Short mmCIF file of C-alpha atoms in Angstrom, two decimals:
data_model
loop_
_atom_site.label_atom_id
_atom_site.label_comp_id
_atom_site.label_asym_id
_atom_site.label_seq_id
_atom_site.Cartn_x
_atom_site.Cartn_y
_atom_site.Cartn_z
CA UNK B 342 10.29 16.26 52.66
CA UNK B 343 10.28 19.78 54.12
CA UNK B 344 12.60 22.31 52.56
CA UNK B 345 13.76 25.82 53.63
CA UNK B 346 11.22 28.56 52.87
CA UNK B 347 13.41 30.50 50.57
CA UNK B 348 13.53 27.76 47.96
CA UNK B 349 9.69 27.39 47.96
CA UNK B 350 9.85 23.93 46.25
CA UNK B 351 7.89 21.61 48.54
CA UNK B 352 9.11 18.10 48.70
CA UNK B 353 7.96 15.25 50.92
CA UNK B 354 8.97 11.79 51.96
CA UNK B 355 7.68 8.65 50.57
CA UNK B 356 6.81 6.71 53.74
CA UNK B 357 4.25 5.21 51.43
CA UNK B 358 6.62 2.51 50.45
CA UNK B 359 6.66 1.27 54.14
CA UNK B 360 2.87 1.46 54.46
CA UNK B 361 2.64 -0.76 51.24
CA UNK B 362 4.82 -3.26 52.93
CA UNK B 363 2.86 -3.27 56.10
CA UNK B 364 -0.52 -3.41 54.46
CA UNK B 365 0.65 -6.33 52.46
CA UNK B 366 1.17 -8.17 55.74
CA UNK B 367 -2.25 -7.16 57.04
CA UNK B 368 -3.86 -8.10 53.80
CA UNK B 369 -2.19 -11.43 53.85
CA UNK B 370 -2.08 -12.85 50.21
CA UNK B 371 -3.17 -9.59 48.70
CA UNK B 372 -2.52 -9.91 44.92
CA UNK B 373 -3.67 -9.56 41.34
CA UNK B 374 -6.87 -11.20 40.03
CA UNK B 375 -6.20 -12.77 36.55
CA UNK B 376 -8.42 -14.69 34.23
CA UNK B 377 -7.87 -18.42 34.74
CA UNK B 378 -8.70 -21.58 32.61
CA UNK B 379 -11.93 -23.40 33.41
CA UNK B 380 -10.10 -26.08 35.37
CA UNK B 381 -9.41 -23.60 38.28
CA UNK B 382 -12.17 -23.96 40.95
CA UNK B 383 -12.63 -21.45 43.79
CA UNK B 384 -11.66 -22.51 47.32
CA UNK B 385 -11.85 -19.21 49.07
CA UNK B 386 -13.05 -15.54 48.24
CA UNK B 387 -12.67 -12.75 50.93
CA UNK B 388 -13.05 -9.02 50.75
CA UNK B 389 -11.59 -6.65 53.45
CA UNK B 390 -11.83 -2.88 54.18
CA UNK B 391 -8.56 -0.99 55.01
CA UNK B 392 -8.44 1.86 57.41
CA UNK B 393 -5.58 4.14 58.48
CA UNK B 394 -5.84 6.37 61.50
CA UNK B 395 -9.64 6.04 61.52
CA UNK B 396 -10.07 7.12 57.95
CA UNK B 397 -10.88 5.15 54.84
CA UNK B 398 -7.77 3.99 53.09
CA UNK B 399 -8.97 1.26 50.63
CA UNK B 400 -9.73 -2.49 50.33
CA UNK B 401 -8.25 -5.86 49.54
CA UNK B 402 -9.53 -8.91 47.93
CA UNK B 403 -8.19 -12.48 48.50
CA UNK B 404 -8.98 -15.68 46.58
CA UNK B 405 -7.68 -19.19 46.54
CA UNK B 406 -8.19 -21.50 43.53
CA UNK B 407 -7.33 -25.18 42.91
CA UNK B 408 -6.94 -27.25 39.77
CA UNK B 409 -6.65 -30.51 41.80
CA UNK B 410 -2.88 -30.49 41.92
CA UNK B 411 -1.95 -26.87 42.59
CA UNK B 412 -3.28 -23.93 44.68
CA UNK B 413 -3.28 -20.41 43.34
CA UNK B 414 -3.61 -17.72 46.01
CA UNK B 415 -4.63 -14.46 44.39
CA UNK B 416 -5.95 -11.04 45.27
CA UNK B 417 -5.65 -7.34 44.93
CA UNK B 418 -5.02 -4.43 47.30
CA UNK B 419 -5.71 -0.73 46.70
CA UNK B 420 -5.20 2.14 49.16
CA UNK B 421 -4.89 5.81 49.11
CA UNK B 422 -3.31 8.48 51.25
CA UNK B 423 -2.90 12.20 51.14
CA UNK B 424 0.13 14.37 51.62
CA UNK B 425 -1.08 17.85 52.14
CA UNK B 426 -3.37 18.70 49.32
CA UNK B 427 -2.08 15.79 47.11
CA UNK B 428 -3.92 12.39 47.08
CA UNK B 429 -1.95 9.37 45.98
CA UNK B 430 -3.16 5.78 45.19
CA UNK B 431 -1.15 2.59 45.54
CA UNK B 432 -2.09 -0.82 44.33
CA UNK B 433 -0.25 -4.20 44.91
CA UNK B 434 -1.04 -7.53 43.41
CA UNK B 435 0.29 -10.94 44.36
CA UNK B 436 -0.10 -14.45 42.88
CA UNK B 437 1.28 -17.50 44.66
CA UNK B 438 1.40 -20.85 42.86
CA UNK B 439 2.14 -23.92 44.90
CA UNK B 440 1.43 -27.71 44.82
CA UNK B 441 -1.23 -29.23 47.09
CA UNK B 442 1.82 -30.56 49.12
CA UNK B 443 3.07 -26.97 49.80
CA UNK B 444 5.98 -26.99 47.33
CA UNK B 445 6.50 -23.42 45.91
CA UNK B 446 6.35 -23.09 42.15
CA UNK B 447 6.00 -19.37 41.51
CA UNK B 448 5.50 -16.05 43.17
CA UNK B 449 4.48 -12.84 41.33
CA UNK B 450 4.40 -9.53 43.03
CA UNK B 451 3.19 -6.39 41.24
CA UNK B 452 3.55 -2.81 42.70
CA UNK B 453 2.02 0.20 41.17
CA UNK B 454 2.95 3.48 42.90
CA UNK B 455 3.50 5.74 39.74
CA UNK B 456 3.12 5.75 35.93
CA UNK B 457 4.56 2.34 35.53
CA UNK B 458 4.07 -0.89 37.56
CA UNK B 459 6.98 -2.92 38.82
CA UNK B 460 6.30 -6.65 38.15
CA UNK B 461 8.44 -9.22 39.65
CA UNK B 462 8.33 -12.99 39.35
CA UNK B 463 10.16 -15.57 41.17
CA UNK B 464 10.28 -19.07 39.52
CA UNK B 465 11.44 -21.82 41.88
CA UNK B 466 13.63 -24.57 40.63
CA UNK B 467 15.36 -27.44 42.32
CA UNK B 468 18.34 -25.58 43.69
CA UNK B 469 17.79 -21.94 42.60
CA UNK B 470 15.17 -19.21 42.08
CA UNK B 471 14.99 -17.23 38.78
CA UNK B 472 13.94 -13.61 39.57
CA UNK B 473 12.44 -11.69 36.66
CA UNK B 474 11.62 -8.04 37.07
CA UNK B 475 9.84 -6.07 34.35
CA UNK B 476 9.10 -2.37 34.27
CA UNK B 477 8.46 -0.05 31.44
CA UNK B 478 9.22 -2.64 28.81
CA UNK B 479 12.58 -3.71 30.32
CA UNK B 480 13.54 -6.92 32.05
CA UNK B 481 16.08 -7.70 34.69
CA UNK B 482 16.83 -11.33 35.33
CA UNK B 483 18.68 -12.68 38.28
CA UNK B 484 19.62 -16.16 39.59
CA UNK B 485 19.28 -16.40 43.32
CA UNK B 486 19.93 -19.26 45.89
CA UNK B 487 16.82 -21.08 47.00
CA UNK B 488 15.77 -19.75 50.35
CA UNK B 489 17.24 -21.92 53.13
CA UNK B 490 15.34 -23.42 56.08
CA UNK B 491 11.79 -24.46 56.63
CA UNK B 492 9.31 -21.79 55.37
CA UNK B 493 5.72 -22.14 54.24
CA UNK B 494 3.57 -21.13 51.34
CA UNK B 495 0.11 -19.58 51.84
CA UNK B 496 -1.90 -22.87 51.89
CA UNK B 497 0.78 -24.59 53.89
CA UNK B 498 0.58 -21.83 56.45
CA UNK B 499 -3.26 -22.54 56.72
CA UNK B 500 -2.70 -26.29 57.21
CA UNK B 501 -0.02 -25.55 59.79
CA UNK B 502 -2.23 -23.15 61.65
CA UNK B 503 -5.17 -25.64 61.66
CA UNK B 504 -3.02 -28.49 62.81
CA UNK B 505 -1.58 -26.50 65.71
CA UNK B 506 -4.98 -25.30 66.88
CA UNK B 507 -6.36 -28.84 66.77
CA UNK B 508 -3.58 -29.65 69.32
CA UNK B 509 -4.56 -26.73 71.49
CA UNK B 510 -1.49 -24.63 70.69
CA UNK B 511 -1.62 -21.09 72.18
CA UNK B 512 1.44 -19.95 70.22
CA UNK B 513 1.98 -20.54 66.48
CA UNK B 514 5.10 -19.53 64.55
CA UNK B 515 6.25 -20.16 61.10
CA UNK B 516 8.49 -18.57 58.36
CA UNK B 517 7.05 -17.47 55.01
CA UNK B 518 7.91 -15.31 51.99
CA UNK B 519 5.66 -12.46 50.87
CA UNK B 520 7.50 -10.81 47.97
CA UNK B 521 7.94 -7.43 49.72
CA UNK B 522 11.31 -8.63 50.96
CA UNK B 523 12.12 -10.75 47.96
CA UNK B 524 13.43 -14.18 48.88
CA UNK B 525 14.18 -13.31 52.42
CA UNK B 526 12.02 -15.34 54.73
CA UNK B 527 10.17 -13.47 57.58
CA UNK B 528 9.05 -15.16 60.75
CA UNK B 529 5.43 -14.64 62.02
CA UNK B 530 4.55 -15.28 65.57
CA UNK B 531 0.95 -15.47 67.01
CA UNK B 532 0.16 -15.75 70.67
CA UNK B 533 -3.35 -16.49 71.94
CA UNK B 534 -4.69 -13.74 74.19
CA UNK B 535 -8.45 -14.37 74.36
CA UNK B 536 -11.77 -15.45 72.85
CA UNK B 537 -14.88 -13.53 71.92
CA UNK B 538 -17.86 -13.48 69.58
CA UNK B 539 -18.27 -10.91 66.71
CA UNK B 540 -20.75 -10.25 63.85
CA UNK B 541 -19.66 -11.02 60.36
CA UNK B 542 -21.49 -10.46 56.99
CA UNK B 543 -24.64 -12.66 57.08
CA UNK B 544 -23.72 -14.19 60.53
CA UNK B 545 -24.03 -12.98 64.09
CA UNK B 546 -22.27 -13.96 67.27
CA UNK B 547 -19.34 -15.94 65.51
CA UNK B 548 -16.75 -17.35 67.88
CA UNK B 549 -13.27 -16.12 67.28
CA UNK B 550 -9.91 -16.44 68.98
CA UNK B 551 -7.84 -13.27 69.50
CA UNK B 552 -4.10 -13.39 68.89
CA UNK B 553 -1.11 -10.94 69.36
CA UNK B 554 0.76 -11.13 66.09
CA UNK B 555 4.39 -10.00 65.42
CA UNK B 556 6.71 -10.21 62.42
CA UNK B 557 10.51 -10.20 62.08
CA UNK B 558 9.96 -7.67 59.23
CA UNK B 559 8.81 -5.03 61.75
CA UNK B 560 10.25 -5.86 65.13
CA UNK B 561 8.67 -3.95 68.05
CA UNK B 562 5.29 -3.69 66.24
CA UNK B 563 2.44 -5.87 67.16
CA UNK B 564 -1.00 -6.44 65.77
CA UNK B 565 -4.18 -8.03 66.94
CA UNK B 566 -5.71 -10.80 64.82
CA UNK B 567 -9.24 -12.23 65.10
CA UNK B 568 -9.53 -15.75 63.54
CA UNK B 569 -12.44 -18.16 63.16
CA UNK B 570 -12.23 -21.79 64.15
CA UNK B 571 -11.72 -22.56 60.44
CA UNK B 572 -8.57 -20.42 60.26
CA UNK B 573 -10.13 -17.39 58.50
CA UNK B 574 -8.68 -14.04 59.60
CA UNK B 575 -11.65 -11.70 60.07
CA UNK B 576 -9.86 -8.59 61.36
CA UNK B 577 -6.53 -7.27 62.25
CA UNK B 578 -5.51 -4.02 63.90
CA UNK B 579 -1.98 -2.65 64.22
CA UNK B 580 -1.60 0.28 66.86
CA UNK B 581 0.85 2.86 65.62
CA UNK B 582 1.75 6.40 67.00
CA UNK B 583 -0.13 8.15 64.12
CA UNK B 584 -3.16 5.93 64.32
CA UNK B 585 -4.32 2.30 63.92
CA UNK B 586 -4.05 0.28 60.70
CA UNK B 587 -7.06 -1.87 60.48
CA UNK B 588 -8.70 -4.57 58.11
CA UNK B 589 -12.15 -6.09 58.53
CA UNK B 590 -13.74 -8.99 56.69
CA UNK B 591 -16.78 -7.53 54.78
CA UNK B 592 -18.96 -8.06 51.67
CA UNK B 593 -17.55 -7.12 48.20
CA UNK B 594 -19.99 -4.22 47.94
CA UNK B 595 -18.92 -2.87 51.41
CA UNK B 596 -15.14 -3.16 50.45
CA UNK B 597 -15.42 -1.30 47.18
CA UNK B 598 -17.63 1.44 48.59
CA UNK B 599 -15.46 1.78 51.66
CA UNK B 600 -12.68 3.07 49.48
CA UNK B 601 -14.74 5.98 48.15
CA UNK B 602 -14.14 8.46 51.06
CA UNK B 603 -11.35 11.05 51.53
CA UNK B 604 -7.84 9.66 51.89
CA UNK B 605 -6.21 9.77 55.33
CA UNK B 606 -3.52 12.46 55.84
CA UNK B 607 0.06 11.19 56.45
CA UNK B 608 2.64 13.91 56.01
CA UNK B 609 1.62 16.73 58.37
CA UNK B 610 0.72 14.48 61.29
CA UNK B 611 4.27 12.91 61.35
CA UNK B 612 6.29 16.16 61.48
CA UNK B 613 8.64 16.50 64.40
CA UNK B 614 8.50 20.01 65.81
CA UNK B 615 11.34 21.41 67.86
CA UNK B 616 11.49 24.24 70.35
CA UNK B 617 14.78 25.68 69.36
CA UNK B 618 15.38 26.61 65.66
CA UNK B 619 18.43 25.98 63.66
CA UNK B 620 19.80 29.11 62.17
CA UNK B 621 20.79 28.67 58.48
CA UNK B 622 20.39 24.81 58.53
CA UNK B 623 21.76 24.41 55.06
CA UNK B 624 25.20 25.67 56.15
CA UNK B 625 25.52 23.26 59.24
CA UNK B 626 28.64 21.10 59.31
CA UNK B 627 28.25 19.52 62.61
CA UNK B 628 25.35 19.13 65.03
CA UNK B 629 24.40 17.09 68.14
CA UNK B 630 20.80 15.95 68.66
CA UNK B 631 19.10 13.97 71.43
CA UNK B 632 16.21 11.82 70.25
CA UNK B 633 13.65 9.57 71.96
CA UNK B 634 10.30 7.88 71.28
CA UNK B 635 7.13 9.17 72.94
CA UNK B 636 6.04 5.55 73.52
CA UNK B 637 7.98 2.41 73.49
CA UNK B 638 11.57 1.61 73.07
CA UNK B 639 13.80 3.62 70.53
CA UNK B 640 14.82 1.20 67.86
CA UNK B 641 18.49 0.90 67.06
CA UNK B 642 19.54 3.80 64.81
CA UNK B 643 22.57 3.42 62.42
CA UNK B 644 26.01 4.83 62.87
CA UNK B 645 26.79 5.39 59.21
CA UNK B 646 27.90 8.13 56.88
CA UNK B 647 28.04 11.40 58.73
CA UNK B 648 26.06 10.09 61.89
CA UNK B 649 27.44 8.57 65.04
CA UNK B 650 24.92 7.16 67.62
CA UNK B 651 25.45 6.89 71.29
CA UNK B 652 22.66 5.01 73.10
CA UNK B 653 21.64 6.40 76.34
CA UNK B 654 21.15 4.66 79.61
CA UNK B 655 18.10 2.32 79.39
CA UNK B 656 18.03 2.52 75.63
CA UNK B 657 15.08 4.82 75.63
CA UNK B 658 17.09 7.68 74.08
CA UNK B 659 20.22 8.39 72.09
CA UNK B 660 22.51 11.15 71.21
CA UNK B 661 23.44 11.63 67.60
CA UNK B 662 26.58 13.38 66.55
CA UNK B 663 26.66 14.44 62.81
CA UNK B 664 29.88 15.63 61.19
CA UNK B 665 29.58 15.77 57.39
CA UNK B 666 33.40 16.24 57.11
CA UNK B 667 34.25 13.09 59.01
CA UNK B 668 32.16 10.16 57.65
CA UNK B 669 32.52 6.76 59.29
CA UNK B 670 34.18 3.87 57.60
CA UNK B 671 31.66 1.49 56.19
CA UNK B 672 31.01 -1.81 57.77
CA UNK B 673 33.18 -4.52 56.28
CA UNK B 674 30.25 -6.46 54.98
CA UNK B 675 29.18 -3.47 52.91
CA UNK B 676 32.33 -3.30 50.85
CA UNK B 677 31.66 -6.24 48.59
CA UNK B 678 27.85 -6.37 48.44
CA UNK B 679 26.69 -6.88 44.99
CA UNK B 680 23.31 -5.29 45.73
CA UNK B 681 24.92 -1.85 46.07
CA UNK B 682 26.31 -2.19 42.53
CA UNK B 683 23.76 -4.10 40.52
CA UNK B 684 20.47 -2.86 39.00
CA UNK B 685 17.20 -3.68 40.61
CA UNK B 686 13.60 -2.97 39.63
CA UNK B 687 13.52 0.30 41.44
CA UNK B 688 17.30 1.35 40.98
CA UNK B 689 17.36 0.30 37.30
CA UNK B 690 20.87 1.51 36.55
CA UNK B 691 21.13 -0.70 33.44
CA UNK B 692 18.48 1.41 31.66
CA UNK B 693 19.68 3.02 28.50
CA UNK B 694 18.60 6.50 29.52
CA UNK B 695 20.14 6.25 33.03
CA UNK B 696 23.49 5.19 31.55
CA UNK B 697 23.35 8.05 28.95
CA UNK B 698 22.54 10.67 31.76
CA UNK B 699 25.36 9.32 33.96
CA UNK B 700 27.85 9.59 31.22
CA UNK B 701 26.70 13.15 30.47
CA UNK B 702 26.78 14.19 34.11
CA UNK B 703 30.42 12.87 34.60
CA UNK B 704 31.73 14.11 31.25
CA UNK B 705 33.93 16.69 32.79
CA UNK B 706 34.37 15.25 36.41
CA UNK B 707 37.58 13.16 35.75
CA UNK B 708 38.32 10.03 37.47
CA UNK B 709 37.95 11.00 41.10
CA UNK B 710 35.01 9.14 42.60
CA UNK B 711 34.15 11.93 44.82
CA UNK B 712 34.14 14.49 42.00
CA UNK B 713 32.05 12.16 39.89
CA UNK B 714 29.55 11.59 42.69
CA UNK B 715 29.15 15.34 43.31
CA UNK B 716 28.80 15.90 39.58
CA UNK B 717 25.88 13.27 39.59
CA UNK B 718 24.19 14.83 42.61
CA UNK B 719 24.33 18.32 41.05
CA UNK B 720 22.98 16.83 37.89
CA UNK B 721 19.89 15.27 39.56
CA UNK B 722 19.22 18.51 41.50
CA UNK B 723 18.97 20.46 38.30
CA UNK B 724 17.41 17.59 36.13
CA UNK B 725 14.27 17.04 38.20
CA UNK B 726 12.64 20.31 37.39
CA UNK B 727 9.02 19.64 38.67
CA UNK B 728 9.61 19.25 42.45
CA UNK B 729 6.19 18.20 43.80
CA UNK B 730 4.32 15.58 45.75
CA UNK B 731 2.39 14.09 42.92
CA UNK B 732 4.35 10.82 42.61
CA UNK B 733 4.12 8.09 45.28
CA UNK B 734 7.42 6.38 44.60
CA UNK B 735 8.78 6.27 40.98
CA UNK B 736 11.59 4.06 39.84
CA UNK B 737 14.84 5.64 38.59
CA UNK B 738 14.07 5.19 34.95
CA UNK B 739 10.59 6.64 35.37
CA UNK B 740 12.05 9.79 37.10
CA UNK B 741 14.59 10.05 34.30
CA UNK B 742 11.71 10.19 31.86
CA UNK B 743 9.32 12.45 33.89
CA UNK B 744 11.85 14.83 35.46
CA UNK B 745 9.61 15.26 38.43
CA UNK B 746 9.19 14.03 42.01
CA UNK B 747 9.85 14.60 45.68
CA UNK B 748 12.90 13.60 47.74
CA UNK B 749 12.46 9.79 47.10
CA UNK B 750 12.65 10.41 43.27
CA UNK B 751 15.82 12.44 43.74
CA UNK B 752 17.32 9.79 45.95
CA UNK B 753 16.50 6.83 43.84
CA UNK B 754 17.60 8.49 40.49
CA UNK B 755 20.88 9.65 42.02
CA UNK B 756 21.52 6.02 43.37
CA UNK B 757 20.86 4.55 39.98
CA UNK B 758 23.27 7.19 38.20
CA UNK B 759 26.00 6.47 40.76
CA UNK B 760 25.72 2.68 40.02
CA UNK B 761 25.75 3.31 36.22
CA UNK B 762 28.95 5.27 36.86
CA UNK B 763 30.57 2.49 38.81
CA UNK B 764 30.05 3.86 42.30
CA UNK B 765 28.35 1.62 44.80
CA UNK B 766 25.25 3.39 46.24
CA UNK B 767 22.11 3.01 48.42
CA UNK B 768 19.28 5.11 49.57
CA UNK B 769 19.05 6.69 53.08
CA UNK B 770 15.84 7.43 54.93
CA UNK B 771 15.34 9.73 57.89
CA UNK B 772 14.42 13.36 58.63
CA UNK B 773 15.72 16.77 57.61
CA UNK B 774 15.29 20.16 59.28
CA UNK B 775 13.15 23.00 57.77
CA UNK B 776 12.55 26.55 58.79
CA UNK B 777 9.00 26.23 57.63
CA UNK B 778 6.90 23.89 55.65
CA UNK B 779 3.13 23.69 54.98
CA UNK B 780 2.37 26.43 57.44
CA UNK B 781 4.44 25.02 60.22
CA UNK B 782 7.76 26.28 61.56
CA UNK B 783 10.92 24.72 62.99
CA UNK B 784 10.40 21.06 62.32
CA UNK B 785 12.06 17.94 61.09
CA UNK B 786 10.21 16.24 58.23
CA UNK B 787 10.67 12.71 56.78
CA UNK B 788 13.03 12.56 53.92
CA UNK B 789 15.13 10.41 51.64
CA UNK B 790 18.61 11.06 50.20
CA UNK B 791 21.55 8.87 48.88
CA UNK B 792 24.80 7.38 50.12
CA UNK B 793 27.77 6.53 47.95
CA UNK B 794 30.56 4.19 48.88
CA UNK B 795 33.75 5.98 48.30
CA UNK B 796 37.17 5.04 49.70
CA UNK B 797 35.63 2.64 52.07
CA UNK B 798 33.18 5.22 53.54
CA UNK B 799 29.56 6.01 52.97
CA UNK B 800 29.29 9.59 51.79
CA UNK B 801 25.84 11.40 52.16
CA UNK B 802 24.57 13.06 49.05
CA UNK B 803 21.30 15.00 49.05
CA UNK B 804 20.11 15.83 45.52
CA UNK B 805 17.38 18.12 46.72
CA UNK B 806 19.88 20.58 48.11
CA UNK B 807 22.11 23.04 46.37
CA UNK B 808 25.05 21.89 48.47
CA UNK B 809 26.11 18.29 48.90
CA UNK B 810 24.76 17.72 52.43
CA UNK B 811 24.36 19.33 55.79
CA UNK B 812 24.22 18.28 59.45
CA UNK B 813 20.58 19.05 59.85
CA UNK B 814 19.69 15.47 58.88
CA UNK B 815 18.78 12.44 61.13
CA UNK B 816 19.55 9.01 59.54
CA UNK B 817 16.95 6.38 60.41
CA UNK B 818 17.72 3.61 57.92
CA UNK B 819 19.36 2.52 54.69
CA UNK B 820 18.39 0.29 51.80
CA UNK B 821 19.78 -0.97 48.66
CA UNK B 822 16.18 -1.34 47.34
CA UNK B 823 17.37 -4.65 45.89
CA UNK B 824 13.90 -6.29 46.44
CA UNK B 825 11.60 -3.56 45.13
CA UNK B 826 9.97 -1.01 47.48
CA UNK B 827 9.23 -3.03 50.48
CA UNK B 828 12.48 -3.24 52.37
CA UNK B 829 12.90 -4.56 55.95
CA UNK B 830 15.76 -2.08 56.34
CA UNK B 831 13.23 0.64 56.58
CA UNK B 832 11.01 -0.88 59.29
CA UNK B 833 12.31 1.61 62.03
CA UNK B 834 10.34 4.33 60.08
CA UNK B 835 7.04 2.60 60.94
CA UNK B 836 7.79 2.76 64.73
CA UNK B 837 8.93 6.41 64.63
CA UNK B 838 6.33 7.99 62.48
CA UNK B 839 4.47 10.34 64.83
CA UNK B 840 6.44 8.92 67.75
CA UNK B 841 9.74 10.74 67.85
CA UNK B 842 11.00 13.72 69.72
CA UNK B 843 14.18 15.59 68.79
CA UNK B 844 16.16 17.97 70.94
CA UNK B 845 18.79 20.24 69.39
CA UNK B 846 21.85 20.24 71.64
CA UNK B 847 24.61 21.78 69.51
CA UNK B 848 25.12 23.22 66.10
CA UNK B 849 28.48 23.92 64.42
CA UNK B 850 30.22 23.55 67.83
CA UNK B 851 27.91 25.95 69.60
CA UNK B 852 25.62 24.89 72.33
CA UNK B 853 21.95 25.59 71.76
CA UNK B 854 20.33 26.19 75.25
CA UNK B 855 22.90 25.48 77.90
CA UNK B 856 20.35 24.20 80.30
CA UNK B 857 19.03 21.64 77.78
CA UNK B 858 22.42 20.56 76.85
CA UNK B 859 23.31 19.79 80.50
CA UNK B 860 20.11 17.86 81.18
CA UNK B 861 19.97 14.20 79.98
CA UNK B 862 16.69 13.35 78.17
CA UNK B 863 14.68 10.89 80.33
#
């Protein structure tokens, strides 16, 4: 997250959370390898390389084992990225346990983006799912309804794929659960687009079918899969504005050596530069921006908090009107959502230290919710003393212990403190304007902040700033972070990274460039 030059405290956004979610789809059943009893026999063992924007990112490993009655799909994924001079490594692990008939028994998903991993297990029972999240020696248990509808476990997907191909199907769709979005099924759709032959480790001229693949988790983003006749995915490529995300089937040695190179740069390449600067951006109360994508359709942006969105003709652009003194009423469905009030693995508001800090911050704030929210925001601003890029995406309790992080740590800690103080809250992701950052001038950089539900309205709170909020923000998505770090609510970010243009039309009621303001963006 870029900040004004006068503060000289470089912060940056954690778009890494989204990349972890995307790579989990690319890596299929990426997960954690564990020691198993002798009765488990290997069924499949595959290694893949991961590349991002043409640079080495990491590797993934997939295995399937069977004990004669159950399948255990395991694996591990590791990738690294750089944000300026800082290199960060992320690992995810998944273990799926299912019967040979495809009945789900247990799903385990582990994410490691900071000092402590977040380990979540979902145990499937007849009419419910028990979710158990562990992090830093603490445990959060929840009882969830069993996912409705027809959805498939990993090995059931494989059987479904092979059965459909045997019948000559050229389109294959199914619903599944991957852990990144908790117990919310996602729909995968594959459309046959061709056939070719490729070289694989130890084999030449292997026939494969080529498929265009899309996911409901990331609408508007498609990938290209190459699959053998036996149903093995041998490569996948997802074209994005900042570069392709690619996996390839390789040997174990090739996969592990592949991760030894320099990490791909993410932050600098995704800044949005503007031609007209905003004078004194931290003092702006109102602003009007026109936004569009360089390629493809502009995804729907939220009208929430201080931001109102007016979609332009054809849907390729939109006008954003930001007024921090006139927040919009919250959607009716938001008012009673438990996920904005309850603790989660990331927003662990039940942690003893979090509750202690919330009480300390609000000690002199009285009973007014807005006064309490602002007291909590100011507290986080001062409490996080090491403002740097060295953390990928820490939980609230980790941040409370470390007192360090970038905008995502500020946003998540404030979200947890608000909930601990009885104020519903969620995180907000988008962009913020900076005079200068990392040697660049006049730009919007990716950012995270917090929204509190007060008197039926979402109030924007930015703990990285000295003042509560300003109009030099663009809201792209919101999330309760109820299901860990991979949230479908943030999928718009993936489409817009490196693919967004912002035109400044008006600031504090004053037009910025009369000719620009009078000319609609194509």
